[in-house]
PDB file of C-alpha atoms in Angstrom:
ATOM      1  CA  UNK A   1     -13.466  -7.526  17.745  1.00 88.00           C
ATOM      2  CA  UNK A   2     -17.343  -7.758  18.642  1.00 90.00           C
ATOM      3  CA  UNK A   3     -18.374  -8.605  15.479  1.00 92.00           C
ATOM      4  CA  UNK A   4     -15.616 -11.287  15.012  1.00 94.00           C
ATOM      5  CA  UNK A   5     -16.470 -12.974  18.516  1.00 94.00           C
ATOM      6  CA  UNK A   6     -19.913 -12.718  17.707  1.00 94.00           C
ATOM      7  CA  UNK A   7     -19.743 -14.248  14.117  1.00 95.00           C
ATOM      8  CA  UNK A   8     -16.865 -16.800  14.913  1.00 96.00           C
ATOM      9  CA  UNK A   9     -17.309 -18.070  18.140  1.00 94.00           C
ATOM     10  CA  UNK A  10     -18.674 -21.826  18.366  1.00 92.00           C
ATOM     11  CA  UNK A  11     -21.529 -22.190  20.147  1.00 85.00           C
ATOM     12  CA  UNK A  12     -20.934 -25.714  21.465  1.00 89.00           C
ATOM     13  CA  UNK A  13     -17.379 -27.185  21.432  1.00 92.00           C
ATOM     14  CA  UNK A  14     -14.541 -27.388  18.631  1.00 95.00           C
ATOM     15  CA  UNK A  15     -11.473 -25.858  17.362  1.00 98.00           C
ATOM     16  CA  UNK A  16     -11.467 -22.150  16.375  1.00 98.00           C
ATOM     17  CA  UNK A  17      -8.052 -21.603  14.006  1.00 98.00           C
ATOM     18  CA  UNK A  18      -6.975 -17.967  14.293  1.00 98.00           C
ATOM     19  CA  UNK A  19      -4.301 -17.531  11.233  1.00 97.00           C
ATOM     20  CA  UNK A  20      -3.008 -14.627  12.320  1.00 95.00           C
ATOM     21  CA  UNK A  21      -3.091 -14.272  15.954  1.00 96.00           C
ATOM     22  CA  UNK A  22      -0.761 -11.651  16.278  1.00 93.00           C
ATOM     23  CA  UNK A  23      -0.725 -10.754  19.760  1.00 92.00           C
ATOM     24  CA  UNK A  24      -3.703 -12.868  20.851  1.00 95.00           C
ATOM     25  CA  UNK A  25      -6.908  -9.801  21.134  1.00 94.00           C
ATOM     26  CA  UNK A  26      -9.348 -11.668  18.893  1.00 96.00           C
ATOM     27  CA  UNK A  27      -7.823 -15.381  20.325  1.00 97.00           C
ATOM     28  CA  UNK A  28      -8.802 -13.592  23.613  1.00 97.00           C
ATOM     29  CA  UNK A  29     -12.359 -12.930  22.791  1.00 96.00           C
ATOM     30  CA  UNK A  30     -13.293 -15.529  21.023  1.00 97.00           C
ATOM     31  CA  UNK A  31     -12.192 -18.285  23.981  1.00 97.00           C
ATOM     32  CA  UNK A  32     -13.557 -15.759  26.701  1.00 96.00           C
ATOM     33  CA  UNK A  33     -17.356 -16.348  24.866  1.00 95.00           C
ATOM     34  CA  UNK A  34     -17.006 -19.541  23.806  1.00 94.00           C
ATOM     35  CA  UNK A  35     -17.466 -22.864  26.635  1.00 92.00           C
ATOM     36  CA  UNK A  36     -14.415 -24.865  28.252  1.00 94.00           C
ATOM     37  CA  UNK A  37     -14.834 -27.113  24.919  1.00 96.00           C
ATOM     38  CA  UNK A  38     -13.823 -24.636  22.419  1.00 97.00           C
ATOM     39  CA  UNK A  39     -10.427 -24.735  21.785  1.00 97.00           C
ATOM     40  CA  UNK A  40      -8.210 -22.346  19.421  1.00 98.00           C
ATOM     41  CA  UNK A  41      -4.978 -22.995  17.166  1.00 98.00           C
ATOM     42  CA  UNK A  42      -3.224 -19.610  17.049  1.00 98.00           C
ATOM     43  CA  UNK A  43      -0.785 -19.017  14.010  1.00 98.00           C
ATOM     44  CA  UNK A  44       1.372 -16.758  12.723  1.00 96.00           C
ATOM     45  CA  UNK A  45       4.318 -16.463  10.395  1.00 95.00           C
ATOM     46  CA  UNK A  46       5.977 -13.422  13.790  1.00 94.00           C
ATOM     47  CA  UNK A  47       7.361 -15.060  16.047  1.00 94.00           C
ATOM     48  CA  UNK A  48       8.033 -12.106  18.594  1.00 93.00           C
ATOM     49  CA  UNK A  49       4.234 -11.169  18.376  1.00 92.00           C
ATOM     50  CA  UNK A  50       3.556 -14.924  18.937  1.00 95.00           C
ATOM     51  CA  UNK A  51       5.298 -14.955  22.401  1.00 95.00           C
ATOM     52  CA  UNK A  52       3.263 -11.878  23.139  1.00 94.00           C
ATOM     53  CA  UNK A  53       0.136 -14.028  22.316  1.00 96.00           C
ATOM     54  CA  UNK A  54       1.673 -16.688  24.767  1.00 97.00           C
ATOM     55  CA  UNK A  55       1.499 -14.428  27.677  1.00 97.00           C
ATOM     56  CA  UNK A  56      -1.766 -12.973  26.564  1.00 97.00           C
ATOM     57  CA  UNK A  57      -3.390 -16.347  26.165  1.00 98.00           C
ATOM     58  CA  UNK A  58      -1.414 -18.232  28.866  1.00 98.00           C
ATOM     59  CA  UNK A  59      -4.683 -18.146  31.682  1.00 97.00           C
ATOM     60  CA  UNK A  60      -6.553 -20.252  29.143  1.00 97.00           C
ATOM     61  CA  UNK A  61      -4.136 -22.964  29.013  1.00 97.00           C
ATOM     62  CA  UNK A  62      -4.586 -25.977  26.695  1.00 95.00           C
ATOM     63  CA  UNK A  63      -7.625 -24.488  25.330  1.00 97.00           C
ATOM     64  CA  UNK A  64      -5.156 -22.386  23.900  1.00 98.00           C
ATOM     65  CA  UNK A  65      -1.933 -23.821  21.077  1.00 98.00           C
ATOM     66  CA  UNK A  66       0.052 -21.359  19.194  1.00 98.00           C
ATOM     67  CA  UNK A  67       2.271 -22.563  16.505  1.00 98.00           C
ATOM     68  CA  UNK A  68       5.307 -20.503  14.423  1.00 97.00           C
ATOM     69  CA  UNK A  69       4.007 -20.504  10.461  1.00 97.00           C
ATOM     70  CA  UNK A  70       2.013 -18.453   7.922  1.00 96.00           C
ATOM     71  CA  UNK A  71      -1.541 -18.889   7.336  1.00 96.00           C
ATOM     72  CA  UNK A  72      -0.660 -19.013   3.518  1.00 96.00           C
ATOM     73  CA  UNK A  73       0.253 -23.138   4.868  1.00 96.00           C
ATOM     74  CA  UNK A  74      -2.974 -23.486   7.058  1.00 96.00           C
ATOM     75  CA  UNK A  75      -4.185 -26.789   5.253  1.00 95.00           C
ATOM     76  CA  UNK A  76      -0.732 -28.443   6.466  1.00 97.00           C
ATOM     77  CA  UNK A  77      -0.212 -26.873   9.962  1.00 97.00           C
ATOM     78  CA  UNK A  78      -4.142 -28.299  10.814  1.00 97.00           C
ATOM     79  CA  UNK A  79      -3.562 -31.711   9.708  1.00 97.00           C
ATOM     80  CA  UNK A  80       0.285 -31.765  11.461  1.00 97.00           C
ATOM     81  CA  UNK A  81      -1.608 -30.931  14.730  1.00 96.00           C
ATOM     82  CA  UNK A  82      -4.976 -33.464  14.390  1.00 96.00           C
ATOM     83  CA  UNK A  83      -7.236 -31.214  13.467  1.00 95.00           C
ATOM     84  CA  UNK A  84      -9.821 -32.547  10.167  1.00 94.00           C
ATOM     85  CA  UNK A  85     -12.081 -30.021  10.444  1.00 96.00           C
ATOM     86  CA  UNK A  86     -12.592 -26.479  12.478  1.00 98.00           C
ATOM     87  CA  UNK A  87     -15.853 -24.504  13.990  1.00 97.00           C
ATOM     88  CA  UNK A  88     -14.350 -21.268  12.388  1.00 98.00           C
ATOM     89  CA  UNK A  89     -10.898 -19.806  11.188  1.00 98.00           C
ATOM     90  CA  UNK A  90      -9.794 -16.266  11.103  1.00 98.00           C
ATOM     91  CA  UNK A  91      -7.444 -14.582   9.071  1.00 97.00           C
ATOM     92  CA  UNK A  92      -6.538 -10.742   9.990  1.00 95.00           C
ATOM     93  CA  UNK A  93      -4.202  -9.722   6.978  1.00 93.00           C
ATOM     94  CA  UNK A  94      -2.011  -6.658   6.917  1.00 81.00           C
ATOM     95  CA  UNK A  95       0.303  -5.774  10.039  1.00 85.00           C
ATOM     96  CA  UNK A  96      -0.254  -4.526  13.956  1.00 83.00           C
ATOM     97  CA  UNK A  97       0.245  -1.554  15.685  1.00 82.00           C
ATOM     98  CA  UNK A  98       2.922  -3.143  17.658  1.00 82.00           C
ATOM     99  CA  UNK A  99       4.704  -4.302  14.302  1.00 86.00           C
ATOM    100  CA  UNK A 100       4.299  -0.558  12.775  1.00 83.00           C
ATOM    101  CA  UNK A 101       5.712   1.041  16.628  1.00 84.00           C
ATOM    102  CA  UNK A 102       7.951  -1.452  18.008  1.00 83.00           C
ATOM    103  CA  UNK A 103       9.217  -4.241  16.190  1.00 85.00           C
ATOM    104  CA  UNK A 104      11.671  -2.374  14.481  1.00 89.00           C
ATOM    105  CA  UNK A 105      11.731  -3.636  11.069  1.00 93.00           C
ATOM    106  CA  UNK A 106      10.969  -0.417   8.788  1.00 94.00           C
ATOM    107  CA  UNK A 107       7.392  -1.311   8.196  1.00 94.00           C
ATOM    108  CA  UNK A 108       6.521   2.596   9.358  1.00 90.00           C
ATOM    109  CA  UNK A 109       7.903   5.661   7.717  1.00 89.00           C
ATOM    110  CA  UNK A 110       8.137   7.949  10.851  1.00 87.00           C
ATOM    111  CA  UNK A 111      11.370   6.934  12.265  1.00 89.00           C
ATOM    112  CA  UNK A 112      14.371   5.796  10.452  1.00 94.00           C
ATOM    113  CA  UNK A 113      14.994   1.656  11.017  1.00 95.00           C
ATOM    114  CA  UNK A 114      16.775  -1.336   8.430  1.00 96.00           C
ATOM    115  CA  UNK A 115      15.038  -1.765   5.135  1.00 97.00           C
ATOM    116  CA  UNK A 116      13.640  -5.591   6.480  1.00 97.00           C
ATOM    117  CA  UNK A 117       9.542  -5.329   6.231  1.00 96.00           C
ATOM    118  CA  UNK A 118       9.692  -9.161   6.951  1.00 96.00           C
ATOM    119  CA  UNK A 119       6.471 -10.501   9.111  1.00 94.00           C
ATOM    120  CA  UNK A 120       9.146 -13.808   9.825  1.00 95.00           C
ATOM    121  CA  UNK A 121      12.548 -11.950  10.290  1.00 93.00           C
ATOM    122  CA  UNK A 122      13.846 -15.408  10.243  1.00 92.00           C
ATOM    123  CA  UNK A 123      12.878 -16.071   6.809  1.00 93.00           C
ATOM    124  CA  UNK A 124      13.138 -14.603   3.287  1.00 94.00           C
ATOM    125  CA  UNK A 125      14.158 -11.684   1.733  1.00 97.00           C
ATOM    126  CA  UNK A 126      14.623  -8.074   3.295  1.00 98.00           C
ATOM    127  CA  UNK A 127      12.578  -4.924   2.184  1.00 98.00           C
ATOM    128  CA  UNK A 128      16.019  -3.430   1.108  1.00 98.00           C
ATOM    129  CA  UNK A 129      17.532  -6.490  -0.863  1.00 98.00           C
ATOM    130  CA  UNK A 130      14.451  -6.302  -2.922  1.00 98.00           C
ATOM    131  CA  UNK A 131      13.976  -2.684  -4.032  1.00 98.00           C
ATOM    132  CA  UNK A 132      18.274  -2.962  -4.470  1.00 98.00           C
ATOM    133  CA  UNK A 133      17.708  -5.848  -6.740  1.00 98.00           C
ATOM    134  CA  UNK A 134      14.583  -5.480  -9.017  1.00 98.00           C
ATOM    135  CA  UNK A 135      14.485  -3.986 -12.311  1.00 98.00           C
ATOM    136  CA  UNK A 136      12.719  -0.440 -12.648  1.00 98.00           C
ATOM    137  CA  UNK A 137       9.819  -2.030 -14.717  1.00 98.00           C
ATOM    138  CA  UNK A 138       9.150  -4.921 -12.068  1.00 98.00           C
ATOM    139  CA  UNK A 139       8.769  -2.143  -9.477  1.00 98.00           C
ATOM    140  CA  UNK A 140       6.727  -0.017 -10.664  1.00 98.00           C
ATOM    141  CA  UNK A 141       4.744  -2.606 -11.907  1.00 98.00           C
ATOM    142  CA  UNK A 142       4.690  -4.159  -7.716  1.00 96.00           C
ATOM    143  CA  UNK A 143       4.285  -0.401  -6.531  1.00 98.00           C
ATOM    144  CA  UNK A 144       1.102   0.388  -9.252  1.00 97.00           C
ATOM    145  CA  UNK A 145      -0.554  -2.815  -8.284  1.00 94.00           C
ATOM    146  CA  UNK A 146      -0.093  -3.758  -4.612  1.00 95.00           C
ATOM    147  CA  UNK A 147       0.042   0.309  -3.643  1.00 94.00           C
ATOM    148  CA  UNK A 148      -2.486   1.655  -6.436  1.00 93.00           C
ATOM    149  CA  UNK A 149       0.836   4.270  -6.535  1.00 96.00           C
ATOM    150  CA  UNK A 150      -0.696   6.927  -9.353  1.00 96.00           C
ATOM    151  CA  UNK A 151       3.419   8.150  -9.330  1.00 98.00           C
ATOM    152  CA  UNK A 152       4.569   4.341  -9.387  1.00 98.00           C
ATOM    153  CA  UNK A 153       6.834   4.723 -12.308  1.00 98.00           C
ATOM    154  CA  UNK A 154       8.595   7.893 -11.010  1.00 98.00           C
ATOM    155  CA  UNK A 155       9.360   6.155  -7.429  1.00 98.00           C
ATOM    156  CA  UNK A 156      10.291   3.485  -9.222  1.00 98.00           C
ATOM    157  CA  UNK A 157      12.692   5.437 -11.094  1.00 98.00           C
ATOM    158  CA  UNK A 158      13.715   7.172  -7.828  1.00 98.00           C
ATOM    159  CA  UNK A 159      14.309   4.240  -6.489  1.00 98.00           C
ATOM    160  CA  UNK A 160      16.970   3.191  -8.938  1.00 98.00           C
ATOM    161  CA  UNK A 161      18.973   6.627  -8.815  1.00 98.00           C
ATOM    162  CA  UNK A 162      19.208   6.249  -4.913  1.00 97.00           C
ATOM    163  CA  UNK A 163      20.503   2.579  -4.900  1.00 97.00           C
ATOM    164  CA  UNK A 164      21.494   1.092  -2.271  1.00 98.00           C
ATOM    165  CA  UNK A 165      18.638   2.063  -0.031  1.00 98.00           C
ATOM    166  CA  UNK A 166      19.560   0.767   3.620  1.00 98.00           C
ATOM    167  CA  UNK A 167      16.726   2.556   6.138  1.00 98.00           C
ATOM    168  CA  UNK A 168      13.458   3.786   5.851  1.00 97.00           C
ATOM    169  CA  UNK A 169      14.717   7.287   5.698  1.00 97.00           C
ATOM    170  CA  UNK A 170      16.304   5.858   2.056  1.00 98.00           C
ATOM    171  CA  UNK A 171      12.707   4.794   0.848  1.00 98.00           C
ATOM    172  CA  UNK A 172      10.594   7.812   1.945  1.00 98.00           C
ATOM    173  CA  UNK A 173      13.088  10.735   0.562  1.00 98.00           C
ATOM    174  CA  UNK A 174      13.083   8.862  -2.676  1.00 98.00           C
ATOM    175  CA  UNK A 175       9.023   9.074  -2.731  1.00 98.00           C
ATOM    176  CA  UNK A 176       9.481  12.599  -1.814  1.00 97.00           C
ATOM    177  CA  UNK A 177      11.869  13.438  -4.378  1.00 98.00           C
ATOM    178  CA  UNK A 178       9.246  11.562  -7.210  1.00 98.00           C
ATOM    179  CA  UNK A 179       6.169  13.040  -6.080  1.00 97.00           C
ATOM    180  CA  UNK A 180       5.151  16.234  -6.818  1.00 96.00           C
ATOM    181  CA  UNK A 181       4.478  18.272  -3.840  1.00 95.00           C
ATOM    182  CA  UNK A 182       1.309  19.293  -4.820  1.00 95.00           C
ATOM    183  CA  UNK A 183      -0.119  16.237  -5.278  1.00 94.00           C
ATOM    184  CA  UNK A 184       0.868  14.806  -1.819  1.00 95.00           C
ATOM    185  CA  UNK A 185      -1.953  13.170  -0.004  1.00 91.00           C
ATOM    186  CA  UNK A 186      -3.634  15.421   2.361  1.00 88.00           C
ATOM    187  CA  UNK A 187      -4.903  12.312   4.570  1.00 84.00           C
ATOM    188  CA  UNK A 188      -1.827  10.379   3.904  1.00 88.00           C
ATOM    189  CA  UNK A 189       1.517  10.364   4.402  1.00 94.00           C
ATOM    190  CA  UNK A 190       3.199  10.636   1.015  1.00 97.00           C
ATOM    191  CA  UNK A 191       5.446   7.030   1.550  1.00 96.00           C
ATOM    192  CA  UNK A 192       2.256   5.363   2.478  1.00 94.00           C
ATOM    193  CA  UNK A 193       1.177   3.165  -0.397  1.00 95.00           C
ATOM    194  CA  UNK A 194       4.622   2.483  -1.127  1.00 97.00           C
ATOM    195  CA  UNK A 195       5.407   1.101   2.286  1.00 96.00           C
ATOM    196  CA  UNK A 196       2.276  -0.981   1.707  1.00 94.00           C
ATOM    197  CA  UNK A 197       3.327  -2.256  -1.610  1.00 97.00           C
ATOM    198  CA  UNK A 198       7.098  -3.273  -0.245  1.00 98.00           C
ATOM    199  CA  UNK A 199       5.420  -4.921   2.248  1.00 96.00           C
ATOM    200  CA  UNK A 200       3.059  -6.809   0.744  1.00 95.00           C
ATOM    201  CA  UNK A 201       5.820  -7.628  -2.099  1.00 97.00           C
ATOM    202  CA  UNK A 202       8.177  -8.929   0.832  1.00 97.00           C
ATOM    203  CA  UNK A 203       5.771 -11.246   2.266  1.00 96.00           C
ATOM    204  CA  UNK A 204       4.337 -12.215  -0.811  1.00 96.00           C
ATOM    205  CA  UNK A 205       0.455 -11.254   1.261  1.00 95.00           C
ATOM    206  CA  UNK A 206      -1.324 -12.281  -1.910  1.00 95.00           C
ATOM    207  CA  UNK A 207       0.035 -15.428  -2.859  1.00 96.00           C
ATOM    208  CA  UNK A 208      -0.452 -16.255   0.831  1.00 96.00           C
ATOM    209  CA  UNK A 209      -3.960 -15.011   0.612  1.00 97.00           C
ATOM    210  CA  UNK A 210      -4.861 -17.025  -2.392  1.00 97.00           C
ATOM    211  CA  UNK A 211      -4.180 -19.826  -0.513  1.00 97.00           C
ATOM    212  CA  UNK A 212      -5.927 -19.739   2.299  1.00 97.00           C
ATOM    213  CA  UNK A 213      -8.972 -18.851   0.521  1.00 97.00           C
ATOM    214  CA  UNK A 214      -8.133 -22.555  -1.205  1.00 96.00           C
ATOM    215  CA  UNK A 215      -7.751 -23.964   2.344  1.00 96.00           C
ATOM    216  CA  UNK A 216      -9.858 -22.093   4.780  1.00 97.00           C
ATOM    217  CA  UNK A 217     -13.557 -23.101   3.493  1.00 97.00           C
ATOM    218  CA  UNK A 218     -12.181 -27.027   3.321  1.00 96.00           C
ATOM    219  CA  UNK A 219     -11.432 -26.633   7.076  1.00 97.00           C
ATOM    220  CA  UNK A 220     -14.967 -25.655   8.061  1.00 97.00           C
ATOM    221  CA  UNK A 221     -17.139 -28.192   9.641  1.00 97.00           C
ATOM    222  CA  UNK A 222     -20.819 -27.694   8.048  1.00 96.00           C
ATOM    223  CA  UNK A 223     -22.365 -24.817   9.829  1.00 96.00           C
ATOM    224  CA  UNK A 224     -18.573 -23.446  10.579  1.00 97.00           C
ATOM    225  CA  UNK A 225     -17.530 -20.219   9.734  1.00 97.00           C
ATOM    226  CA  UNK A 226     -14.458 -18.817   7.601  1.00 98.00           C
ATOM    227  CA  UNK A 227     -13.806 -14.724   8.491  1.00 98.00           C
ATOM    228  CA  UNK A 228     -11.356 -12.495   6.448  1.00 98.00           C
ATOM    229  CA  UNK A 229     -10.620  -9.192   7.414  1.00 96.00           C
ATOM    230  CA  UNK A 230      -8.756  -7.344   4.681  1.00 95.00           C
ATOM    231  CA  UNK A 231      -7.688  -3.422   4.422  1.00 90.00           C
ATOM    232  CA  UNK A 232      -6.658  -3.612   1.068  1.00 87.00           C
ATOM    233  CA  UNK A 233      -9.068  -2.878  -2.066  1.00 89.00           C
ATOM    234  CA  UNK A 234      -7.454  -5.909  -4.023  1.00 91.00           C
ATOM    235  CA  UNK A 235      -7.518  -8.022  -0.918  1.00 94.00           C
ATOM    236  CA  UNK A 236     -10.762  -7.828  -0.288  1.00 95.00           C
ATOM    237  CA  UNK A 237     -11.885  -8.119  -4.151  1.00 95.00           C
ATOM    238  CA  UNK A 238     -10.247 -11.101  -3.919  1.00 96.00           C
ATOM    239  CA  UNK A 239     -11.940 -12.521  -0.600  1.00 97.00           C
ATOM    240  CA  UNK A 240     -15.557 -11.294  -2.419  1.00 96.00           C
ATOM    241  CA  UNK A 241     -14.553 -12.961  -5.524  1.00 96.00           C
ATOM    242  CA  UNK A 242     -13.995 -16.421  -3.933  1.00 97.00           C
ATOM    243  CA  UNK A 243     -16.936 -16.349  -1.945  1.00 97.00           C
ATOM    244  CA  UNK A 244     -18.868 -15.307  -4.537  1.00 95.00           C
ATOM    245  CA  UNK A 245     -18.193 -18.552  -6.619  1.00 96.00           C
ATOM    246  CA  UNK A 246     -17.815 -21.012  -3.354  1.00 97.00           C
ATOM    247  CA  UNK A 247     -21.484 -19.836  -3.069  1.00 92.00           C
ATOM    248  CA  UNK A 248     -22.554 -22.688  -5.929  1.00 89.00           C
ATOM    249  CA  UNK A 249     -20.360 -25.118  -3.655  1.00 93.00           C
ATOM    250  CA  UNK A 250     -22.229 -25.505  -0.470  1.00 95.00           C
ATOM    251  CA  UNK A 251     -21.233 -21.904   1.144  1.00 97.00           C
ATOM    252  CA  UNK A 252     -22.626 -18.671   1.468  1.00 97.00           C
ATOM    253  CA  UNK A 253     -21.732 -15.121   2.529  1.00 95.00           C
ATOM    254  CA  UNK A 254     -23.624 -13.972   5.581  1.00 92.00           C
ATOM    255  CA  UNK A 255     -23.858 -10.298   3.849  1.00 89.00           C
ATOM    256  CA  UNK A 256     -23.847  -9.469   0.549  1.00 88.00           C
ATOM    257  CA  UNK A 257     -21.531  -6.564   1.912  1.00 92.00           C
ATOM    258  CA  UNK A 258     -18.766  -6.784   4.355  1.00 94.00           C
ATOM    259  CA  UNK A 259     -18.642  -5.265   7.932  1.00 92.00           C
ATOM    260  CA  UNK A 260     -16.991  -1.923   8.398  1.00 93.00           C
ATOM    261  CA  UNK A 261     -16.244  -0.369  11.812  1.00 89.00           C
ATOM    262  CA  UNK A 262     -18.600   2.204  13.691  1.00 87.00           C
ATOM    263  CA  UNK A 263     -17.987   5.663  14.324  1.00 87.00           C
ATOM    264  CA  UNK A 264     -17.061   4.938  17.755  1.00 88.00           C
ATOM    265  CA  UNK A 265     -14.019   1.942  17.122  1.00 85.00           C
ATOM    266  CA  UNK A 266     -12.506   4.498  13.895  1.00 84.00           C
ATOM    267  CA  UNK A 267     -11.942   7.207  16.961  1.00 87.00           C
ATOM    268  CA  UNK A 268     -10.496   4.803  19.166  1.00 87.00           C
ATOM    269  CA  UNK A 269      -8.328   3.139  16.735  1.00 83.00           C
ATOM    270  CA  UNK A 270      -7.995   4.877  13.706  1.00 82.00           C
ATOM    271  CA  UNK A 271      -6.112   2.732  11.944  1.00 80.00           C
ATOM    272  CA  UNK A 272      -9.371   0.454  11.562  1.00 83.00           C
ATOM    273  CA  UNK A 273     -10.862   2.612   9.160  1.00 85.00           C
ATOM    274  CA  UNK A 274     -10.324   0.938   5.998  1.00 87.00           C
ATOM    275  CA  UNK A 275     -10.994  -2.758   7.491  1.00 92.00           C
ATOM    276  CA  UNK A 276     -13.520  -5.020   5.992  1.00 95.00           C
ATOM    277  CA  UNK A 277     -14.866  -8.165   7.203  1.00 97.00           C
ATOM    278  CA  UNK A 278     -16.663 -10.793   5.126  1.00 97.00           C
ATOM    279  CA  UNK A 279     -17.974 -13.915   6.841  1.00 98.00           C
ATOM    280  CA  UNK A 280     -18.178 -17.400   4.905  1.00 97.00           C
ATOM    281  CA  UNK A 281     -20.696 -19.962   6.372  1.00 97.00           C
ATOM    282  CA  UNK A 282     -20.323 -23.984   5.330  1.00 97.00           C
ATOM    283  CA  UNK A 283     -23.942 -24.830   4.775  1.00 96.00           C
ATOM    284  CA  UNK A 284     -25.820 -27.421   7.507  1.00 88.00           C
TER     285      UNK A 284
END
């Protein structure tokens, strides 16, 4: 969060667009150090986490406008609110703690919920109607490349015998009963690059990250700012990969190589181990 206020923040007025504000900690920091003219367009595709963002970011009043959508349609939801250019956007892919603990939509494999994975549970296709529907080839093929599942074909396989799968409890005994118990992770659950894979298969994370890498740098005002902070080896390949060839287009990377968390921020939350920030700049 440091790093992002520090990088992101305007340091005269503007709009700051946060695509996935979640429930509002990096909205909070970056309007706490930024002046009374900064002001921040919060979306995200949850809308539970986005009326925990409200409360959150309620004190700051109109500096602060949260709308319902995915960041994979940030080009339209600026220009349907007035806004032709922006100081600096964030996007924050993968899922938060409260979605893994308490949103109860299967996205964790340590207690037994529905099959749904969905980020918008008002929208799209659950977790469970697609691993009941697709083919075994399709997912292992979705497992292998959003997971980097080693034992993708065998789940996949797994899968299929265990049809219908309904809970997570469905899912993780089928991974089980693929895997070989001796090559379970030791640092890792067993269901854990699964899980990821369904998830990012359900919400279709890189299509909607492809996009916003076409969007996001378009946004930025010259001298703005475009952060992505990624937790997925293919994710952020693809973030380095597009900034990489914006660079001949008016933009560069402020580091060659992205920003990882200290020593300190992995004990206190160590889910941020595997983060990675990269930091676009529109050229002056």
């Amino acid at each position: 969060m440091d790093e992002v206020a520090f990088l992101l923040r305007p340091r005269d007025g503007g709009w700051v667009i946060d695509g996935t504000v979640g429930m509002g900690g990096h909205a909070e920091a970056l309007l706490e150090r930024s002046g009374p003219e900064v002001r921040l367009l919060g979306i995200d595709a949850d809308p539970e986490a986005l009326q925990l963002a409200g409360a959150r970011l309620a004190r700051f009043g109109d500096r602060a406008r949260l709308v319902h959508a995915s960041f994979a349609n940030l080009g339209d939801v600026a220009a349907a609110h007035g806004l032709a250019e922006a100081r600096a956007v964030l996007v924050d892919l993968g899922i938060s703690s409260w979605q893994l603990e308490a949103s109860g939509r299967g996205f964790a494999f340590s207690r037994d919920e529905p099959l749904d994975m969905r980020l918008d549970p008002t929208a799209g296709e659950t977790a469970a109607a697609l691993l009941n529907r697709l083919p075994e080839v399709e997912l292992a093929r979705l497992l292998h490349e959003y997971g980097e599942e080693r034992f993708a074909r065998r789940i996949a396989r797994s899968i299929l015998t265990r049809r219908p799968l309904a809970t997570t409890g469905d899912l993780v005994a089928a991974v089980r009963a693929a895997v070989p118990r001796a090559a379970w992770p030791r640092r890792l659950h067993v269901a854990t690059r699964t899980f990821q894979a369904v998830r990012m298969a359900v919400n279709d994370e890189p299509g909607a990250l492809r996009r916003v890498l076409e969007d996001g740098p378009q946004l930025l005002a010259r001298g703005g700012r475009l952060g992505v902070i990624a937790f997925h080896s293919g994710e952020d390949r693809m973030v380095k990969q597009t900034f990489r060839r914006l660079e001949a287009a008016g933009f560069a990377a402020l580091e060659p190589s992205p920003l990882e968390p200290g020593d300190d921020e992995v004990r206190a939350n160590p889910r941020a181990r595997s983060a990675k920030l990269r930091v676009l700049e529109r050229l002056p």
